[in-house]
Amino acid sequence: MNKITILWVDDEIDLLKPHILFLKGKNYDCITCPSGQEALEILADNKVDIVFLDENMPGISGLETLSEIKLMDSSIPVVMITKNEEESIMEDAIGSKIADYLIKPVNPNQILLSLKKNLDHSRLVSEKTTSNYQQEFRKIAMDLSMVNNFEEWAQLYKKLIYWELQLEEIEDSGMFEILESQKVEANAQFGKFVDKHYADWFDGHDGPVMSHTLFKNWIAPELKKTPTLLIVVDNLRYDQWFAFEETVTNFYKKIKETSYYSILPTATQYARNAIFSGLTPLGMEKRHPEWWKNDTDEGGKNLFEDKFLGAQIERLGLDIKWEYHKISSLKQGKHLSQNFKSQKDNDLTAIVYNFVDMLSHSKTEMEVIKELASNDKAYRSLTQSWFKNSPLLEIIQQAQQMGMKLIITTDHGTINVKHPSKVIGDKETSLNLRYKTGRSLTFDDKDVLAARDPKSIHLPSINMSSSYIFAKNDLFFAYPNNYNHYVSYYRNTYQHGGVSLEEMIIPFVVLDPK
């Protein structure tokens, strides 16, 4: 490892010899000079790692020297050292992007701490993160063998996301591969858990809040308190929420953050219709056959969410003024943003925002999106970039100014599919890659959660002998015909409809305006 070189600029540099000797004893190289002008000359001819700069010097002042240094090389960290504790001096220095600010007299340990903080920070964070994850790895492995209820699965999934985000920052590929293997193992165990317990969750005992109970249990109680903006971002995974959470909390403070479970199939026509109707798919088919469409029916499958919502509000006896908006394009988003003040008298403004869903479909269909969202890290980054520049953020800012409560949630998540699983069905079989419904389905039992009696999990049957299968883990269904082309086209794309932590355990966040 190369020695770190420090340039220390101070008109009383001779008085700092003890500090210089201390740093040399710690294996740092130290170049010294008494003026800003000499410092700039040294920097023109020498590569240094950090500059300690006295604020009050004759000739070129410390702040002037700082500006010149930043013009020469903006990446060099500069630590300002001064006797002056005036707030204006500090603000000027901080505004000029100093790395640290020390007040004289400084002691050697302060100097050492500043060096560690500014030069060794990445390495120290990396080592600490790696060490902490190595300890946590064993705990997660133990938890995986003991998790036996839906709350513990949600906690474990969020823990895995936390470590994914931590390890992503330090770019330790070895640790990241270990985490990825834990995620695969977790999804395998989660698939078994859902297979065993899912049907029992519908009897109202010991089950999580799910798509069809979300509005009644968690949204409706909020509406009695203050005007509320409900945003359902289609296809939003937990890690994507974390990617733009910080932006939202510039304007709102979190009151509640929890997770609920999407119903199966984890697909928009089932899960999102269930949120707005407050009914299972089987319940929707029975109660509102004019609005419900099965997979094989012609036409859009989510055309009546406003009707479903109105019927649920009436059924719950809520005396509220409400509006529903679906945003599927930039033009629609801008139009709502420009006219959002018209929502000020509503008790509930519900917005479905479709960008993330469009992004996942675009990744399948467009090579450029495949490049931009080649993995989960890139997928999160793209979501964050979209959000920061979207009409949705403008809408949230306006809602904050209008004093509206904010609820952010989604209908289901999505998973990056890696491995194919062969399936055979007739011409009436549904087309989704993560679930299939139809007659005479042939499939690999170990790859799927199978519902041979759809009514047992509150799903409608397209005909008397229909069944459903849901892909587990990171599998996607592929037909034997043209198999290799099909697999190559869909591998490493984001899909939904099946059984995974990413698709089923999804965020529900309540926030109050700051």
Short mmCIF file of C-alpha atoms in Angstrom, two decimals:
data_model
loop_
_atom_site.label_atom_id
_atom_site.label_comp_id
_atom_site.label_asym_id
_atom_site.label_seq_id
_atom_site.Cartn_x
_atom_site.Cartn_y
_atom_site.Cartn_z
CA MET A 1 0.00 0.00 0.00
CA ASN A 2 1.39 3.41 -1.03
CA LYS A 3 2.10 6.00 1.63
CA ILE A 4 -0.45 8.78 1.98
CA THR A 5 0.97 12.22 1.23
CA ILE A 6 -0.28 15.25 3.17
CA LEU A 7 0.30 18.88 2.22
CA TRP A 8 0.12 21.06 5.35
CA VAL A 9 -0.14 24.80 4.68
CA ASP A 10 0.30 27.17 7.66
CA ASP A 11 2.23 30.43 8.13
CA GLU A 12 3.31 29.09 11.55
CA ILE A 13 4.35 25.71 10.22
CA ASP A 14 7.47 25.58 12.45
CA LEU A 15 5.22 25.42 15.52
CA LEU A 16 3.58 22.28 14.12
CA LYS A 17 6.73 20.11 14.05
CA PRO A 18 5.47 17.80 16.82
CA HIS A 19 2.35 17.09 14.75
CA ILE A 20 4.43 16.48 11.62
CA LEU A 21 6.69 14.02 13.49
CA PHE A 22 3.63 12.28 14.93
CA LEU A 23 2.19 11.78 11.43
CA LYS A 24 5.50 10.53 10.06
CA GLY A 25 5.56 8.04 12.92
CA LYS A 26 2.15 6.84 11.69
CA ASN A 27 3.66 6.28 8.22
CA TYR A 28 2.28 9.40 6.51
CA ASP A 29 4.44 11.56 4.22
CA CYS A 30 4.16 15.27 5.02
CA ILE A 31 5.00 18.21 2.71
CA THR A 32 4.87 21.58 4.45
CA CYS A 33 4.78 25.20 3.31
CA PRO A 34 3.98 28.59 4.92
CA SER A 35 1.72 30.23 2.30
CA GLY A 36 -1.14 29.66 -0.08
CA GLN A 37 0.91 30.69 -3.11
CA GLU A 38 3.59 28.08 -2.35
CA ALA A 39 0.89 25.48 -1.77
CA LEU A 40 -0.51 26.05 -5.26
CA GLU A 41 3.00 25.74 -6.75
CA ILE A 42 3.57 22.46 -4.88
CA LEU A 43 0.21 21.08 -6.03
CA ALA A 44 1.05 21.95 -9.63
CA ASP A 45 4.07 19.62 -9.50
CA ASN A 46 3.15 17.01 -6.88
CA LYS A 47 0.41 14.48 -6.28
CA VAL A 48 -0.97 14.75 -2.74
CA ASP A 49 -3.82 12.88 -1.08
CA ILE A 50 -5.10 15.56 1.31
CA VAL A 51 -4.45 19.20 2.23
CA PHE A 52 -4.47 20.72 5.75
CA LEU A 53 -5.03 24.42 5.19
CA ASP A 54 -4.73 27.30 7.68
CA GLU A 55 -7.61 29.76 7.23
CA ASN A 56 -5.77 32.91 8.36
CA MET A 57 -2.52 33.52 6.42
CA PRO A 58 -0.83 36.64 4.96
CA GLY A 59 -1.01 37.00 1.20
CA ILE A 60 -3.56 34.62 -0.29
CA SER A 61 -6.03 33.73 2.46
CA GLY A 62 -7.03 30.19 3.29
CA LEU A 63 -10.44 30.54 1.62
CA GLU A 64 -8.86 31.99 -1.54
CA THR A 65 -6.32 29.15 -1.58
CA LEU A 66 -9.15 26.67 -1.11
CA SER A 67 -10.97 28.03 -4.17
CA GLU A 68 -7.80 27.77 -6.27
CA ILE A 69 -7.15 24.21 -5.09
CA LYS A 70 -10.68 23.18 -6.04
CA LEU A 71 -10.19 24.69 -9.50
CA MET A 72 -6.97 22.69 -9.92
CA ASP A 73 -8.43 19.40 -8.67
CA SER A 74 -11.90 19.28 -7.13
CA SER A 75 -11.35 15.73 -5.83
CA ILE A 76 -8.57 16.61 -3.33
CA PRO A 77 -10.01 16.68 0.20
CA VAL A 78 -9.14 19.90 2.03
CA VAL A 79 -9.30 20.18 5.82
CA MET A 80 -9.63 23.80 7.00
CA ILE A 81 -7.81 24.63 10.26
CA THR A 82 -8.51 27.97 11.95
CA LYS A 83 -8.51 29.93 15.20
CA ASN A 84 -11.62 31.74 14.00
CA GLU A 85 -14.93 30.30 15.21
CA GLU A 86 -17.08 32.85 13.39
CA GLU A 87 -20.10 31.20 11.79
CA SER A 88 -19.64 33.09 8.49
CA ILE A 89 -16.11 31.68 8.08
CA MET A 90 -17.40 28.15 8.68
CA GLU A 91 -20.26 28.65 6.21
CA ASP A 92 -17.90 29.96 3.52
CA ALA A 93 -15.58 27.01 4.02
CA ILE A 94 -18.39 24.45 4.02
CA GLY A 95 -19.92 26.13 0.96
CA SER A 96 -16.59 25.64 -0.79
CA LYS A 97 -16.85 21.90 -0.12
CA ILE A 98 -14.18 21.36 2.50
CA ALA A 99 -13.75 17.83 3.77
CA ASP A 100 -13.46 18.80 7.44
CA TYR A 101 -13.18 21.84 9.75
CA LEU A 102 -10.85 21.91 12.78
CA ILE A 103 -10.44 24.64 15.41
CA LYS A 104 -6.94 25.51 16.71
CA PRO A 105 -5.24 24.38 18.79
CA VAL A 106 -5.54 20.94 17.24
CA ASN A 107 -4.12 17.83 18.85
CA PRO A 108 -2.53 14.92 16.97
CA ASN A 109 -5.50 12.61 17.53
CA GLN A 110 -7.86 15.13 15.90
CA ILE A 111 -5.60 15.18 12.86
CA LEU A 112 -5.44 11.39 12.77
CA LEU A 113 -9.22 11.08 13.07
CA SER A 114 -9.71 13.54 10.20
CA LEU A 115 -7.31 11.51 8.04
CA LYS A 116 -9.10 8.27 8.84
CA LYS A 117 -12.48 9.86 8.17
CA ASN A 118 -11.52 11.34 4.83
CA LEU A 119 -9.02 8.87 3.39
CA ASP A 120 -9.68 5.54 5.06
CA HIS A 121 -13.44 5.95 5.25
CA SER A 122 -14.29 3.65 2.34
CA ARG A 123 -11.88 0.95 3.48
CA LEU A 124 -13.01 1.15 7.11
CA VAL A 125 -16.70 1.07 6.15
CA SER A 126 -16.01 -1.84 3.81
CA GLU A 127 -14.19 -3.82 6.49
CA LYS A 128 -16.84 -3.05 9.12
CA THR A 129 -19.72 -3.90 6.78
CA THR A 130 -18.09 -7.14 5.69
CA SER A 131 -17.36 -8.11 9.29
CA ASN A 132 -20.91 -7.31 10.40
CA TYR A 133 -22.46 -9.25 7.53
CA GLN A 134 -20.24 -12.25 8.23
CA GLN A 135 -21.69 -12.28 11.75
CA GLU A 136 -25.22 -11.65 10.49
CA PHE A 137 -24.87 -14.36 7.82
CA ARG A 138 -24.83 -17.05 10.48
CA LYS A 139 -27.85 -15.56 12.22
CA ILE A 140 -29.81 -15.31 8.95
CA ALA A 141 -28.90 -18.93 8.17
CA MET A 142 -30.28 -19.98 11.57
CA ASP A 143 -33.39 -17.83 11.12
CA LEU A 144 -34.06 -19.48 7.76
CA SER A 145 -34.39 -22.84 9.43
CA MET A 146 -36.73 -21.49 12.12
CA VAL A 147 -39.05 -18.95 10.42
CA ASN A 148 -42.61 -20.17 10.73
CA ASN A 149 -45.01 -17.24 10.38
CA PHE A 150 -45.68 -14.41 7.95
CA GLU A 151 -44.38 -11.66 10.27
CA GLU A 152 -41.00 -13.37 10.62
CA TRP A 153 -40.76 -13.83 6.86
CA ALA A 154 -41.38 -10.10 6.33
CA GLN A 155 -38.68 -9.25 8.89
CA LEU A 156 -36.21 -11.66 7.31
CA TYR A 157 -36.86 -10.32 3.82
CA LYS A 158 -36.28 -6.72 4.96
CA LYS A 159 -33.06 -7.84 6.66
CA LEU A 160 -31.85 -9.37 3.40
CA ILE A 161 -32.66 -6.13 1.55
CA TYR A 162 -30.79 -4.12 4.21
CA TRP A 163 -27.64 -6.17 3.70
CA GLU A 164 -28.02 -6.10 -0.06
CA LEU A 165 -27.99 -2.30 0.05
CA GLN A 166 -25.07 -2.23 2.51
CA LEU A 167 -22.91 -4.65 0.52
CA GLU A 168 -23.81 -2.90 -2.72
CA GLU A 169 -22.14 0.26 -1.40
CA ILE A 170 -18.79 -1.42 -0.70
CA GLU A 171 -18.77 -3.52 -3.89
CA ASP A 172 -17.40 -6.66 -2.25
CA SER A 173 -18.29 -9.23 -4.91
CA GLY A 174 -17.45 -12.19 -2.67
CA MET A 175 -19.80 -11.08 0.10
CA PHE A 176 -22.45 -10.16 -2.45
CA GLU A 177 -22.39 -13.65 -3.93
CA ILE A 178 -22.89 -15.10 -0.45
CA LEU A 179 -25.89 -12.81 0.08
CA GLU A 180 -27.33 -13.78 -3.32
CA SER A 181 -27.11 -17.44 -2.35
CA GLN A 182 -28.95 -16.63 0.89
CA LYS A 183 -31.70 -14.89 -1.07
CA VAL A 184 -32.07 -17.96 -3.29
CA GLU A 185 -32.27 -20.22 -0.24
CA ALA A 186 -34.74 -17.86 1.44
CA ASN A 187 -37.03 -17.90 -1.60
CA ALA A 188 -36.89 -21.69 -1.74
CA GLN A 189 -37.97 -21.91 1.92
CA PHE A 190 -40.54 -19.13 1.47
CA GLY A 191 -42.12 -21.03 -1.44
CA LYS A 192 -42.60 -24.06 0.81
CA PHE A 193 -44.07 -21.86 3.56
CA VAL A 194 -46.60 -20.23 1.21
CA ASP A 195 -47.51 -23.58 -0.31
CA LYS A 196 -48.32 -24.91 3.16
CA HIS A 197 -50.19 -21.91 4.64
CA TYR A 198 -51.56 -19.71 1.85
CA ALA A 199 -55.05 -21.27 1.60
CA ASP A 200 -55.53 -20.94 5.38
CA TRP A 201 -54.94 -17.16 5.32
CA PHE A 202 -58.37 -16.58 3.77
CA ASP A 203 -60.35 -17.85 6.76
CA GLY A 204 -59.49 -14.70 8.72
CA HIS A 205 -57.36 -16.41 11.35
CA ASP A 206 -53.61 -15.98 11.76
CA GLY A 207 -53.13 -14.53 8.30
CA PRO A 208 -51.51 -11.32 7.14
CA VAL A 209 -53.24 -8.26 5.73
CA MET A 210 -53.57 -9.07 2.04
CA SER A 211 -54.57 -7.23 -1.12
CA HIS A 212 -58.31 -7.65 -0.58
CA THR A 213 -58.23 -6.63 3.11
CA LEU A 214 -55.72 -3.76 2.78
CA PHE A 215 -58.21 -0.93 2.20
CA LYS A 216 -60.61 -1.94 4.96
CA ASN A 217 -57.94 -2.68 7.58
CA TRP A 218 -55.26 -0.05 6.95
CA ILE A 219 -56.42 2.63 4.52
CA ALA A 220 -60.00 3.35 5.58
CA PRO A 221 -59.06 4.10 9.24
CA GLU A 222 -56.67 6.84 8.03
CA LEU A 223 -59.42 8.59 6.05
CA LYS A 224 -61.30 9.61 9.20
CA LYS A 225 -58.44 11.83 10.35
CA THR A 226 -57.30 14.10 7.51
CA PRO A 227 -57.48 14.46 3.70
CA THR A 228 -55.36 11.66 2.25
CA LEU A 229 -53.39 11.06 -0.92
CA LEU A 230 -53.16 7.34 -1.66
CA ILE A 231 -50.49 6.45 -4.23
CA VAL A 232 -50.35 2.91 -5.57
CA VAL A 233 -47.13 2.62 -7.59
CA ASP A 234 -47.65 -0.45 -9.71
CA ASN A 235 -44.99 -3.15 -9.44
CA LEU A 236 -42.96 -1.46 -6.66
CA ARG A 237 -40.61 -3.72 -4.73
CA TYR A 238 -39.49 -3.02 -1.19
CA ASP A 239 -35.93 -2.20 -2.28
CA GLN A 240 -37.25 0.28 -4.85
CA TRP A 241 -39.23 2.05 -2.13
CA PHE A 242 -35.99 2.33 -0.12
CA ALA A 243 -34.33 3.84 -3.22
CA PHE A 244 -36.57 6.92 -3.19
CA GLU A 245 -37.68 6.99 0.43
CA GLU A 246 -35.14 9.70 1.29
CA THR A 247 -36.56 11.98 -1.41
CA VAL A 248 -40.10 11.56 -0.05
CA THR A 249 -39.02 12.21 3.54
CA ASN A 250 -37.70 15.62 2.55
CA PHE A 251 -41.36 16.62 2.55
CA TYR A 252 -43.04 14.01 4.75
CA LYS A 253 -42.28 12.22 8.02
CA LYS A 254 -43.04 8.53 8.34
CA ILE A 255 -45.78 7.57 10.78
CA LYS A 256 -45.98 3.90 9.87
CA GLU A 257 -43.94 1.60 7.65
CA THR A 258 -44.95 -2.01 7.38
CA SER A 259 -45.58 -4.68 4.79
CA TYR A 260 -48.57 -6.61 3.56
CA TYR A 261 -48.90 -9.66 1.32
CA SER A 262 -50.04 -9.62 -2.28
CA ILE A 263 -52.55 -12.28 -3.21
CA LEU A 264 -51.75 -14.88 -5.86
CA PRO A 265 -51.34 -14.43 -8.73
CA THR A 266 -49.09 -11.46 -7.92
CA ALA A 267 -50.32 -9.80 -11.09
CA THR A 268 -52.03 -6.47 -11.65
CA GLN A 269 -55.46 -7.70 -12.74
CA TYR A 270 -55.75 -9.80 -9.60
CA ALA A 271 -53.85 -7.92 -6.90
CA ARG A 272 -54.71 -4.32 -7.77
CA ASN A 273 -58.36 -5.02 -8.49
CA ALA A 274 -58.43 -6.76 -5.09
CA ILE A 275 -57.11 -3.63 -3.35
CA PHE A 276 -59.75 -1.35 -4.84
CA SER A 277 -62.65 -3.80 -4.62
CA GLY A 278 -61.86 -5.18 -1.17
CA LEU A 279 -62.73 -8.59 -2.62
CA THR A 280 -60.88 -11.70 -3.69
CA PRO A 281 -60.87 -12.46 -7.43
CA LEU A 282 -63.55 -15.09 -6.84
CA GLY A 283 -65.57 -12.49 -4.89
CA MET A 284 -65.19 -9.96 -7.70
CA GLU A 285 -66.39 -12.45 -10.29
CA LYS A 286 -69.46 -13.29 -8.20
CA ARG A 287 -70.39 -9.80 -6.98
CA HIS A 288 -69.37 -7.70 -10.00
CA PRO A 289 -69.31 -9.92 -13.11
CA GLU A 290 -69.79 -6.81 -15.26
CA TRP A 291 -66.38 -5.47 -14.13
CA TRP A 292 -64.30 -8.61 -13.60
CA LYS A 293 -62.46 -10.20 -16.52
CA ASN A 294 -60.63 -13.53 -16.47
CA ASP A 295 -57.29 -14.12 -18.20
CA THR A 296 -58.87 -15.39 -21.41
CA ASP A 297 -61.48 -12.63 -21.68
CA GLU A 298 -61.02 -9.91 -24.28
CA GLY A 299 -60.24 -6.32 -23.24
CA GLY A 300 -58.33 -4.57 -20.47
CA LYS A 301 -58.32 -6.27 -17.09
CA ASN A 302 -58.05 -3.15 -14.89
CA LEU A 303 -60.57 -0.81 -16.49
CA PHE A 304 -62.97 -0.62 -13.55
CA GLU A 305 -60.80 0.12 -10.51
CA ASP A 306 -62.72 3.34 -9.87
CA LYS A 307 -66.02 1.41 -9.95
CA PHE A 308 -64.60 -1.22 -7.61
CA LEU A 309 -63.38 1.50 -5.24
CA GLY A 310 -66.74 3.27 -5.23
CA ALA A 311 -68.55 0.02 -4.45
CA GLN A 312 -66.14 -0.76 -1.58
CA ILE A 313 -66.47 2.73 -0.09
CA GLU A 314 -70.26 2.37 -0.18
CA ARG A 315 -70.11 -1.15 1.28
CA LEU A 316 -67.93 0.10 4.16
CA GLY A 317 -70.37 2.96 4.84
CA LEU A 318 -67.69 5.65 4.38
CA ASP A 319 -69.16 9.11 3.97
CA ILE A 320 -66.25 10.65 2.06
CA LYS A 321 -65.56 12.69 -1.05
CA TRP A 322 -63.07 10.88 -3.26
CA GLU A 323 -61.46 10.81 -6.70
CA TYR A 324 -59.48 8.17 -8.57
CA HIS A 325 -56.76 8.83 -11.18
CA LYS A 326 -54.70 6.37 -13.24
CA ILE A 327 -51.41 7.67 -14.66
CA SER A 328 -49.86 5.66 -17.50
CA SER A 329 -47.88 8.36 -19.32
CA LEU A 330 -45.78 11.46 -18.69
CA LYS A 331 -48.51 13.59 -20.27
CA GLN A 332 -51.16 12.28 -17.84
CA GLY A 333 -48.81 12.80 -14.89
CA LYS A 334 -48.07 16.39 -15.87
CA HIS A 335 -51.77 17.14 -16.39
CA LEU A 336 -52.66 15.90 -12.90
CA SER A 337 -49.72 17.77 -11.37
CA GLN A 338 -50.77 21.02 -13.04
CA ASN A 339 -54.35 20.61 -11.81
CA PHE A 340 -53.70 18.99 -8.44
CA LYS A 341 -55.11 21.90 -6.43
CA SER A 342 -58.55 20.73 -7.58
CA GLN A 343 -58.13 17.77 -5.17
CA LYS A 344 -57.99 20.01 -2.07
CA ASP A 345 -61.56 19.29 -0.93
CA ASN A 346 -61.30 15.50 -1.27
CA ASP A 347 -61.12 13.20 1.74
CA LEU A 348 -59.36 10.67 -0.50
CA THR A 349 -57.42 11.15 -3.71
CA ALA A 350 -56.33 7.76 -5.07
CA ILE A 351 -53.64 7.64 -7.76
CA VAL A 352 -52.42 4.56 -9.58
CA TYR A 353 -49.00 5.30 -11.08
CA ASN A 354 -47.84 2.85 -13.71
CA PHE A 355 -44.21 3.80 -14.37
CA VAL A 356 -42.43 0.91 -12.61
CA ASP A 357 -44.71 -1.59 -14.34
CA MET A 358 -43.90 0.00 -17.71
CA LEU A 359 -40.19 -0.10 -16.82
CA SER A 360 -40.27 -3.84 -16.08
CA HIS A 361 -42.12 -4.55 -19.34
CA SER A 362 -39.73 -2.30 -21.27
CA LYS A 363 -36.81 -4.26 -19.85
CA THR A 364 -38.25 -7.34 -21.53
CA GLU A 365 -38.94 -5.63 -24.84
CA MET A 366 -36.18 -3.02 -25.29
CA GLU A 367 -32.46 -3.72 -25.43
CA VAL A 368 -31.55 -0.27 -24.10
CA ILE A 369 -33.59 -0.86 -20.92
CA LYS A 370 -32.00 -4.29 -20.56
CA GLU A 371 -28.66 -2.49 -20.47
CA LEU A 372 -29.84 0.24 -18.06
CA ALA A 373 -31.52 -2.21 -15.67
CA SER A 374 -29.23 -5.20 -16.00
CA ASN A 375 -29.48 -6.15 -12.31
CA ASP A 376 -31.31 -5.19 -9.13
CA LYS A 377 -28.88 -2.39 -8.28
CA ALA A 378 -29.35 -0.77 -11.69
CA TYR A 379 -33.12 -1.37 -11.53
CA ARG A 380 -33.27 0.51 -8.20
CA SER A 381 -31.12 3.32 -9.57
CA LEU A 382 -33.34 3.73 -12.62
CA THR A 383 -36.44 3.83 -10.40
CA GLN A 384 -34.83 6.48 -8.20
CA SER A 385 -33.82 8.61 -11.18
CA TRP A 386 -37.33 8.41 -12.62
CA PHE A 387 -38.95 9.35 -9.32
CA LYS A 388 -36.74 12.40 -8.71
CA ASN A 389 -37.69 13.80 -12.12
CA SER A 390 -41.32 12.70 -12.27
CA PRO A 391 -44.66 14.51 -12.01
CA LEU A 392 -45.36 12.13 -9.12
CA LEU A 393 -42.79 13.92 -6.96
CA GLU A 394 -44.35 17.26 -7.93
CA ILE A 395 -47.75 15.88 -6.86
CA ILE A 396 -46.32 14.74 -3.52
CA GLN A 397 -44.77 18.18 -2.92
CA GLN A 398 -48.13 19.85 -3.63
CA ALA A 399 -49.92 17.40 -1.34
CA GLN A 400 -47.48 18.29 1.44
CA GLN A 401 -48.16 22.01 0.95
CA MET A 402 -51.91 21.28 1.09
CA GLY A 403 -51.48 19.41 4.39
CA MET A 404 -52.55 16.02 3.01
CA LYS A 405 -51.61 12.74 4.63
CA LEU A 406 -49.68 10.49 2.23
CA ILE A 407 -49.98 6.73 1.83
CA ILE A 408 -47.58 4.98 -0.56
CA THR A 409 -48.01 1.33 -1.43
CA THR A 410 -48.16 -1.05 -4.38
CA ASP A 411 -50.08 -4.04 -5.68
CA HIS A 412 -47.22 -6.52 -6.00
CA GLY A 413 -43.48 -6.70 -6.55
CA THR A 414 -41.39 -8.25 -9.27
CA ILE A 415 -38.47 -10.66 -9.57
CA ASN A 416 -35.55 -10.99 -11.96
CA VAL A 417 -36.13 -14.41 -13.52
CA LYS A 418 -33.08 -16.55 -14.23
CA HIS A 419 -34.12 -20.15 -14.89
CA PRO A 420 -36.78 -21.70 -17.15
CA SER A 421 -39.28 -24.36 -16.14
CA LYS A 422 -41.03 -26.30 -18.91
CA VAL A 423 -44.81 -26.25 -19.02
CA ILE A 424 -47.33 -27.64 -21.51
CA GLY A 425 -50.89 -26.35 -21.91
CA ASP A 426 -53.62 -25.95 -24.51
CA LYS A 427 -54.41 -22.86 -26.57
CA GLU A 428 -56.58 -21.45 -23.80
CA THR A 429 -53.71 -21.36 -21.28
CA SER A 430 -52.87 -17.88 -19.97
CA LEU A 431 -49.72 -16.19 -21.21
CA ASN A 432 -48.05 -14.89 -18.02
CA LEU A 433 -44.52 -16.17 -17.42
CA ARG A 434 -44.85 -16.54 -13.62
CA TYR A 435 -48.29 -18.15 -13.43
CA LYS A 436 -50.52 -20.17 -15.72
CA THR A 437 -54.20 -21.01 -15.61
CA GLY A 438 -55.87 -23.48 -17.94
CA ARG A 439 -56.81 -27.11 -18.45
CA SER A 440 -54.51 -30.10 -18.62
CA LEU A 441 -51.38 -28.26 -17.52
CA THR A 442 -48.22 -30.39 -17.46
CA PHE A 443 -45.41 -29.07 -15.29
CA ASP A 444 -42.59 -29.96 -12.92
CA ASP A 445 -44.12 -30.27 -9.43
CA LYS A 446 -41.02 -29.09 -7.61
CA ASP A 447 -41.01 -25.78 -9.50
CA VAL A 448 -44.54 -24.63 -8.72
CA LEU A 449 -47.24 -23.98 -6.19
CA ALA A 450 -50.22 -25.73 -7.78
CA ALA A 451 -53.89 -24.93 -7.10
CA ARG A 452 -55.89 -27.75 -8.68
CA ASP A 453 -59.01 -26.38 -7.00
CA PRO A 454 -58.85 -22.60 -7.62
CA LYS A 455 -61.76 -21.91 -5.27
CA SER A 456 -59.62 -23.11 -2.36
CA ILE A 457 -57.53 -19.96 -2.78
CA HIS A 458 -60.45 -17.76 -3.85
CA LEU A 459 -59.69 -17.70 -7.56
CA PRO A 460 -62.29 -18.09 -10.32
CA SER A 461 -62.18 -21.07 -12.67
CA ILE A 462 -62.23 -20.34 -16.38
CA ASN A 463 -63.89 -23.74 -16.85
CA MET A 464 -64.67 -26.81 -14.78
CA SER A 465 -61.24 -28.42 -15.09
CA SER A 466 -59.07 -25.28 -14.83
CA SER A 467 -56.18 -25.12 -12.39
CA TYR A 468 -53.48 -22.55 -11.54
CA ILE A 469 -49.75 -22.96 -11.19
CA PHE A 470 -47.41 -20.33 -9.75
CA ALA A 471 -43.66 -20.29 -10.39
CA LYS A 472 -41.45 -20.36 -7.31
CA ASN A 473 -37.99 -18.89 -6.74
CA ASP A 474 -36.59 -17.12 -9.86
CA LEU A 475 -38.17 -19.49 -12.39
CA PHE A 476 -40.21 -18.58 -15.45
CA PHE A 477 -42.45 -20.84 -17.51
CA ALA A 478 -41.39 -21.77 -21.04
CA TYR A 479 -43.11 -23.93 -23.64
CA PRO A 480 -41.17 -26.72 -25.41
CA ASN A 481 -41.86 -25.11 -28.80
CA ASN A 482 -39.07 -22.73 -29.81
CA TYR A 483 -37.71 -23.26 -26.29
CA ASN A 484 -34.16 -21.92 -26.67
CA HIS A 485 -35.20 -18.67 -28.34
CA TYR A 486 -37.93 -18.10 -25.76
CA VAL A 487 -35.60 -18.76 -22.82
CA SER A 488 -32.89 -16.48 -24.21
CA TYR A 489 -35.42 -13.68 -24.75
CA TYR A 490 -36.94 -13.75 -21.25
CA ARG A 491 -34.00 -14.73 -19.04
CA ASN A 492 -32.86 -11.84 -16.80
CA THR A 493 -36.10 -9.90 -17.20
CA TYR A 494 -38.39 -8.69 -14.42
CA GLN A 495 -41.63 -10.65 -14.14
CA HIS A 496 -44.47 -11.03 -11.65
CA GLY A 497 -47.34 -13.37 -10.93
CA GLY A 498 -45.56 -16.04 -8.93
CA VAL A 499 -44.38 -16.88 -5.42
CA SER A 500 -41.33 -15.02 -4.11
CA LEU A 501 -40.38 -12.67 -1.32
CA GLU A 502 -39.92 -9.89 -3.88
CA GLU A 503 -43.41 -10.30 -5.38
CA MET A 504 -45.49 -11.03 -2.29
CA ILE A 505 -44.03 -8.98 0.60
CA ILE A 506 -44.59 -5.36 -0.32
CA PRO A 507 -44.43 -1.93 1.38
CA PHE A 508 -47.23 0.06 2.98
CA VAL A 509 -46.13 3.47 4.25
CA VAL A 510 -48.15 6.22 5.97
CA LEU A 511 -46.62 9.71 6.19
CA ASP A 512 -47.64 13.10 7.59
CA PRO A 513 -46.59 16.39 5.98
CA LYS A 514 -43.57 18.13 7.53
#
